[in-house]
Amino acid sequence: MMSQLDRVELSRRGAEEATRLGRSGVELVALTFVDNSGISRVKAVPVSRLAEVAAWGVGASNSFDFFLCTDTITSGAYSLGPVGDLRLHPDLDALTVLAAQPGWAWAPALRYDQEGEPHPQDSRALAATAVAKLAERGYSARMAFELEWVVAGPGGTPVAGPAYGYSRLAEQSAYVRDLVSALDSQHLGVEQVHPEYAAGQFEVSVSADDPVRAADVAVLARETIRAVGANHGLRTSFTPKFAPGGVGNGGHVHCSLWAGGRNLCAGGDGMFGLSEVAESFAAGIFGRLPALLAIGAPSVVSYLRLEPHHWAGVFTAWGLENREAPLRLVRGPAGKRETAANFEVKCCDLTANPYLVVAGLLFAGIAGLDAAARLPEPVEVDPGTLSAGDAAAAGVVRLPRSLEEAVAAFVADDVLKSAFGAELATTLMDVRRGEIDELGGLDAEELCDVMRWLH
């Protein structure tokens, strides 16, 4: 079997990049991939080895596909146990000098087998495949993840200050300044940063980009936030529920559909200026939200966050600027809608693998395009306040209340299973069931204690 990798060209590029990184004082390169439980796993190599690693990769066990977030290795239909090996190859186009870790650079890795063939469970490759499938239909997407996290002191107590309060920002102004400076120097396109609702919580929004790049940014931004916090003696938690009660950390995803340089979420003849194809794309996502929760809210603890009246989006409803809907249209200000209009998916969190989220949303949207799907009537109130009769008439029901329900919805969805491929789709649910078995019996406080510092 012939390798798909051009090893000569990769070696040449790797040597070129190693020289560039060396001039910037880089000594080590962190190669990351995100596993099926949403943890960023890493192998690091000296910059002097970058040419060799670019061409030939660095070894990593395929058992990482079966790691739970707790580092337990579960079993599954496609598990080889301790047998076999994969190779991590850095994406040289995404190499980034790390501002908060002097002497380090970062690159997302693609996983190949020993013959140089793409690993069927490589989530970044799956996201790229989804982008290509959308392009075959004449469209592209722009996406961005919002990141929410809790900042705590060394003892684990969240930093002080009221929700959205300037006092929290003022007390942590040096931390926030260093964070934005680091993100900017890494070209991550910070649009805004602010204190959020929960104790010690912050949020950063970044510019929309190509979907694979958007997932890369989500990974790199999260690890940069963690590193800057450590430099300030602070701990960082992206868990969906830091402690029982209150609101949790989300990982909302913004997505717009484009064709020929035009944003199809604005300037159309449909509801709120939507074009027909943008509505179909969004309807594809809307109709598969129960199954998509197994990808975007993939942890047992995710369902502590998914509560009514917490702006998490837990009902089958969509609307214009409705923060209680899992899918909302964000139009932006008049005069800028041609570039600003997008859909926001609010029911995702940061225990998710962002590459799988990108892939899931795009494949669902593509299915909507192919079926010329239509959205139901928008909901203009908090769907949780509807009477039973009004909710039934509008088709508003609760999304899955547990990971078990989300897994069942994914298993029943032939479109997503087919798009992900039998091996990855099966393994994902094996991992979900493994975490349910290990963590599903814990009460809320115990679950939060276990999960607080894992993501």
XYZ file of C-alpha atoms in Angstrom:
455
model
C 0.000 0.000 0.000
C 1.347 3.411 -0.964
C 1.397 6.103 1.700
C -0.735 9.192 1.140
C 2.010 11.267 2.724
C 4.599 13.123 0.634
C 7.378 12.484 3.089
C 10.064 14.298 1.102
C 8.020 17.495 0.952
C 6.990 17.180 4.596
C 10.622 16.806 5.634
C 11.587 19.878 3.603
C 8.755 21.917 5.125
C 9.543 20.655 8.608
C 13.186 21.726 8.290
C 12.099 25.132 7.038
C 9.691 25.579 9.945
C 12.255 24.344 12.466
C 14.646 27.078 11.313
C 11.912 29.690 11.654
C 10.911 28.469 15.100
C 14.524 28.328 16.235
C 14.943 31.997 15.371
C 11.959 32.694 17.652
C 13.595 30.862 20.554
C 11.384 27.768 20.297
C 12.920 24.571 21.683
C 9.907 22.238 21.875
C 6.766 21.666 19.829
C 3.580 20.338 21.455
C 1.538 18.116 19.116
C -2.053 17.727 20.241
C -5.093 15.737 19.263
C -8.440 15.716 21.049
C -9.752 12.331 22.088
C -13.319 11.079 22.055
C -13.895 12.272 25.638
C -12.851 15.836 24.808
C -9.406 15.802 26.444
C -6.494 17.330 24.545
C -3.744 14.713 24.544
C -0.171 15.692 23.693
C 3.223 14.473 22.580
C 6.088 16.994 22.534
C 9.212 16.884 20.369
C 12.389 18.986 20.258
C 12.293 21.503 17.451
C 15.445 19.897 16.049
C 13.345 16.799 15.239
C 10.526 18.652 13.504
C 11.601 17.701 9.982
C 11.718 14.006 10.833
C 8.453 14.129 12.772
C 6.687 16.022 9.985
C 7.660 13.260 7.543
C 7.418 10.182 9.707
C 5.302 11.185 12.685
C 5.657 10.318 16.334
C 4.108 7.213 17.842
C 0.867 7.190 19.820
C -1.238 4.243 20.882
C -4.574 3.739 19.181
C -5.956 2.949 22.648
C -6.406 6.725 23.052
C -9.637 6.268 21.107
C -10.993 4.437 24.162
C -9.768 6.779 26.901
C -12.476 8.108 29.187
C -12.092 11.615 30.598
C -10.932 9.996 33.863
C -8.108 8.201 31.983
C -9.768 4.822 32.371
C -9.409 2.868 29.136
C -12.707 1.297 28.212
C -13.308 -1.494 25.715
C -15.360 -1.532 22.552
C -16.130 -3.226 19.285
C -13.092 -1.741 17.522
C -10.647 -1.851 20.425
C -7.302 -3.526 19.820
C -6.324 -3.181 23.469
C -2.555 -2.678 23.796
C -1.880 -3.797 20.212
C -1.043 -1.430 17.371
C 0.340 2.057 16.899
C -0.491 5.288 15.131
C 1.655 8.194 13.977
C 1.024 11.830 14.871
C 1.902 14.243 12.062
C 1.845 17.990 12.811
C -0.130 20.286 10.533
C 2.729 22.602 9.630
C 0.335 25.240 8.306
C -1.076 25.646 11.828
C 2.232 25.839 13.718
C 2.005 28.576 16.365
C 4.595 30.025 18.728
C 3.060 29.962 22.207
C 3.030 33.334 23.927
C 2.325 32.045 27.433
C 4.831 29.165 27.320
C 8.243 30.592 26.405
C 10.332 28.279 24.255
C 7.303 26.313 23.044
C 5.274 26.066 19.857
C 2.078 24.149 19.148
C 0.574 22.300 16.208
C -2.569 20.183 15.857
C -1.756 16.647 14.806
C -3.386 14.366 12.276
C -3.280 10.659 13.043
C -2.178 8.113 10.439
C -1.559 4.385 10.612
C 1.855 2.838 10.119
C 1.266 2.619 6.367
C 0.607 6.346 6.081
C -3.166 6.028 5.712
C -5.520 8.340 7.662
C -6.809 6.839 10.885
C -10.599 6.319 10.556
C -11.120 7.742 14.038
C -9.179 10.959 13.450
C -11.641 13.717 14.369
C -9.741 16.549 12.673
C -9.736 14.625 9.405
C -13.476 14.039 9.817
C -14.058 17.782 10.211
C -12.074 18.398 7.012
C -14.180 15.778 5.229
C -17.372 17.548 6.309
C -16.000 20.851 4.959
C -15.226 19.138 1.645
C -18.722 17.599 1.448
C -20.254 21.033 1.940
C -17.973 22.481 -0.747
C -19.163 19.803 -3.190
C -22.601 21.407 -2.885
C -21.206 24.852 -3.625
C -21.179 26.193 -0.067
C -18.783 26.995 2.739
C -19.265 27.686 6.426
C -17.680 30.039 8.905
C -17.673 29.004 12.541
C -16.470 30.135 15.952
C -16.603 28.729 19.467
C -17.355 30.854 22.513
C -15.265 29.788 25.493
C -16.503 30.105 29.074
C -14.404 29.136 32.069
C -14.086 29.574 35.809
C -10.983 31.162 37.321
C -10.101 30.003 40.826
C -7.369 30.693 43.320
C -4.869 28.022 44.378
C -7.386 26.616 46.882
C -10.018 26.145 44.206
C -12.317 29.005 45.248
C -13.569 31.092 42.307
C -12.287 34.667 42.174
C -14.640 37.311 43.539
C -16.933 39.809 41.847
C -20.566 40.055 40.729
C -21.924 38.680 37.452
C -20.681 40.781 34.526
C -19.201 43.076 37.177
C -16.386 45.505 36.507
C -14.947 44.761 39.936
C -14.143 41.203 38.844
C -12.470 42.544 35.723
C -10.563 45.176 37.672
C -9.262 42.704 40.246
C -8.103 40.376 37.470
C -7.111 43.079 34.989
C -3.467 41.979 34.716
C -4.572 38.399 34.060
C -7.115 39.440 31.431
C -4.634 41.797 29.747
C -1.985 39.059 29.548
C -4.571 36.616 28.254
C -5.788 38.842 25.426
C -2.209 39.773 24.567
C -1.273 36.082 24.316
C -4.312 35.214 22.209
C -3.716 38.182 19.908
C -0.053 37.357 19.426
C -1.127 33.862 18.369
C -3.532 35.404 15.804
C -6.677 34.003 17.408
C -8.834 37.024 16.639
C -10.220 38.129 20.010
C -13.461 40.075 19.572
C -14.436 40.569 23.207
C -13.803 39.311 26.731
C -15.933 39.846 29.830
C -16.867 38.477 33.257
C -19.795 36.062 32.961
C -22.733 35.146 35.198
C -21.294 32.407 37.413
C -18.829 32.965 40.240
C -15.335 33.500 38.844
C -16.532 32.982 35.289
C -15.155 34.676 32.163
C -15.947 34.412 28.468
C -13.965 35.177 25.339
C -15.339 35.423 21.816
C -13.113 34.986 18.764
C -13.553 35.715 15.080
C -15.292 33.228 12.812
C -13.088 31.191 10.506
C -12.947 28.077 8.364
C -14.533 25.264 10.451
C -11.345 23.235 10.917
C -9.437 26.368 11.861
C -12.276 27.280 14.250
C -11.810 23.949 16.036
C -8.028 24.477 16.117
C -8.617 27.895 17.668
C -10.901 26.381 20.306
C -8.145 23.952 21.313
C -5.334 26.502 21.268
C -7.349 29.207 23.023
C -8.354 26.848 25.810
C -4.785 25.764 26.482
C -3.576 29.367 26.289
C -6.190 30.393 28.862
C -4.980 27.586 31.099
C -1.315 28.554 30.710
C -1.888 32.263 31.349
C -3.897 31.396 34.443
C -1.088 29.200 35.753
C 1.368 32.060 35.205
C -0.851 34.167 37.504
C -1.252 31.470 40.141
C -4.823 30.740 39.038
C -6.572 27.476 38.213
C -8.823 27.168 35.172
C -11.904 25.011 34.741
C -13.949 24.584 31.551
C -16.274 22.000 33.106
C -19.974 22.437 32.257
C -20.807 22.626 35.972
C -18.179 23.860 38.405
C -20.442 23.208 41.402
C -24.076 22.126 41.808
C -26.508 24.991 41.376
C -26.026 28.167 39.412
C -25.157 28.336 35.730
C -22.422 26.392 33.990
C -19.732 26.851 31.368
C -20.974 26.617 27.809
C -19.158 26.193 24.535
C -21.623 27.867 22.178
C -20.938 27.492 18.465
C -21.648 30.189 15.871
C -22.099 29.140 12.256
C -22.967 30.926 9.028
C -23.416 29.520 5.532
C -21.758 31.196 2.538
C -21.751 30.952 -1.251
C -19.661 33.033 -3.647
C -18.606 35.439 -0.907
C -22.198 36.052 0.230
C -23.526 35.280 3.692
C -26.714 33.289 3.105
C -27.947 34.009 6.635
C -28.798 37.571 5.576
C -30.423 39.351 2.661
C -32.740 36.503 1.725
C -36.484 36.347 1.197
C -37.232 34.073 4.144
C -37.852 34.631 7.844
C -35.640 37.348 9.330
C -33.795 37.705 6.019
C -32.716 34.069 5.769
C -32.136 32.588 2.361
C -33.893 29.330 1.558
C -30.664 27.330 1.645
C -29.567 28.831 4.978
C -32.925 27.856 6.442
C -32.524 24.306 5.139
C -29.003 24.090 6.571
C -30.201 25.333 9.964
C -33.240 23.031 9.847
C -30.915 20.080 9.358
C -29.104 21.012 12.560
C -32.332 21.752 14.427
C -33.881 18.413 13.540
C -30.857 16.486 14.807
C -30.223 18.345 18.054
C -31.083 15.315 20.255
C -28.467 13.172 18.496
C -25.977 16.047 18.298
C -26.051 16.346 22.085
C -24.102 13.068 22.221
C -21.352 14.986 20.390
C -21.709 18.539 21.744
C -22.743 17.744 25.343
C -20.868 14.468 25.647
C -20.290 14.127 29.401
C -22.439 12.944 32.260
C -21.854 16.333 33.890
C -23.083 18.151 30.766
C -26.663 17.465 31.799
C -26.303 19.342 35.084
C -25.824 22.442 32.934
C -28.713 21.723 30.569
C -31.505 23.129 32.727
C -34.446 25.367 31.796
C -34.138 29.138 32.372
C -30.312 29.015 32.368
C -29.794 30.179 28.751
C -28.483 26.715 27.901
C -31.111 25.800 25.291
C -32.892 22.653 26.443
C -36.105 22.617 24.381
C -36.791 21.896 20.718
C -37.277 25.558 19.876
C -35.501 28.117 17.768
C -35.911 31.853 17.422
C -34.515 35.271 16.707
C -32.173 36.341 19.513
C -33.877 33.892 21.901
C -31.232 32.916 24.441
C -33.398 30.112 25.833
C -33.474 28.360 22.449
C -30.746 25.832 21.572
C -30.668 27.313 18.066
C -30.997 31.057 17.679
C -30.463 33.425 14.798
C -28.121 36.292 15.628
C -28.680 38.980 12.988
C -26.322 41.682 14.200
C -26.911 45.426 13.842
C -28.630 46.895 10.817
C -26.039 47.805 8.229
C -23.718 44.935 9.152
C -25.945 41.899 8.781
C -24.414 40.863 5.481
C -21.304 39.790 7.391
C -22.579 39.375 10.951
C -25.707 37.195 10.678
C -25.230 33.652 11.948
C -26.843 30.820 13.847
C -25.756 30.046 17.400
C -25.968 26.531 18.838
C -26.201 27.003 22.598
C -26.484 23.458 23.956
C -22.796 22.530 23.454
C -20.108 22.672 26.120
C -16.331 22.442 26.323
C -16.098 18.790 27.329
C -16.777 18.203 23.623
C -14.154 17.471 21.018
C -14.502 20.610 18.842
C -13.579 18.752 15.652
C -16.429 16.308 16.240
C -18.770 19.232 16.944
C -17.769 20.889 13.674
C -18.262 17.644 11.787
C -21.599 16.881 13.421
C -23.059 20.324 12.749
C -21.870 20.370 9.146
C -23.110 16.867 8.359
C -26.476 17.684 9.944
C -26.655 20.921 7.962
C -25.771 19.093 4.746
C -28.573 16.613 5.390
C -30.914 19.581 5.772
C -29.722 21.029 2.470
C -30.203 17.734 0.664
C -33.729 17.352 2.057
C -34.696 21.014 1.499
C -35.727 20.964 5.174
C -37.720 23.792 6.745
C -37.620 25.267 10.230
C -40.795 25.333 12.324
C -42.293 28.606 13.441
C -39.892 30.538 15.678
C -40.550 30.772 19.402
C -40.528 34.316 20.757
C -40.680 33.535 24.485
C -38.808 31.357 26.938
C -40.020 27.925 25.754
C -39.942 26.716 29.340
C -42.800 29.072 30.169
C -45.200 27.642 27.563
C -48.266 25.814 28.801
C -48.455 22.119 28.020
C -51.001 22.814 25.298
C -49.012 25.620 23.680
C -45.806 23.596 23.833
C -47.490 20.610 22.179
C -48.984 22.808 19.455
C -45.533 24.295 18.737
C -43.770 20.926 18.878
C -41.680 22.060 21.842
C -40.333 19.227 23.987
C -37.277 18.761 26.179
C -34.050 17.740 24.565
C -32.331 14.727 26.172
C -32.072 15.137 29.932
C -29.195 12.680 30.300
C -26.256 11.334 28.369
C -28.088 7.992 28.112
C -30.920 9.699 26.208
C -28.497 11.509 23.925
C -26.657 8.266 23.152
C -29.962 6.603 22.247
C -30.784 9.512 19.910
C -27.393 9.273 18.184
C -27.660 5.501 17.786
C -31.060 6.001 16.123
C -29.711 8.605 13.667
C -28.516 6.795 10.548
C -27.365 9.989 8.822
C -24.858 10.988 11.503
C -23.677 7.415 12.057
C -23.039 6.999 8.350
C -21.239 10.342 8.067
C -18.981 9.563 11.038
C -18.259 6.048 9.777
C -19.014 2.804 11.570
C -15.722 2.650 13.483
C -15.803 6.160 14.922
C -19.562 6.249 15.494
C -19.428 2.964 17.385
C -16.371 3.893 19.425
C -17.846 7.267 20.410
C -20.861 5.558 21.916
C -18.654 2.921 23.563
C -16.789 5.778 25.274
C -20.043 7.502 26.253
C -21.379 4.294 27.790
C -18.079 3.772 29.595
C -18.361 7.204 31.220
C -22.015 6.558 32.088
C -20.995 3.310 33.805
C -18.179 5.012 35.717
C -19.787 8.354 36.582
C -23.532 7.978 36.124
C -24.155 6.799 39.677
C -22.544 9.827 41.347
C -24.647 12.551 42.892
C -24.267 16.100 41.598
C -21.674 17.171 44.150
C -19.543 14.064 43.675
C -19.764 14.412 39.902
C -18.673 18.047 39.983
C -15.775 17.146 42.263
C -14.538 14.484 39.827
C -14.959 16.605 36.693
C -13.921 20.049 37.947
C -10.319 20.097 36.722
C -10.344 17.509 33.920
C -11.220 19.877 31.042
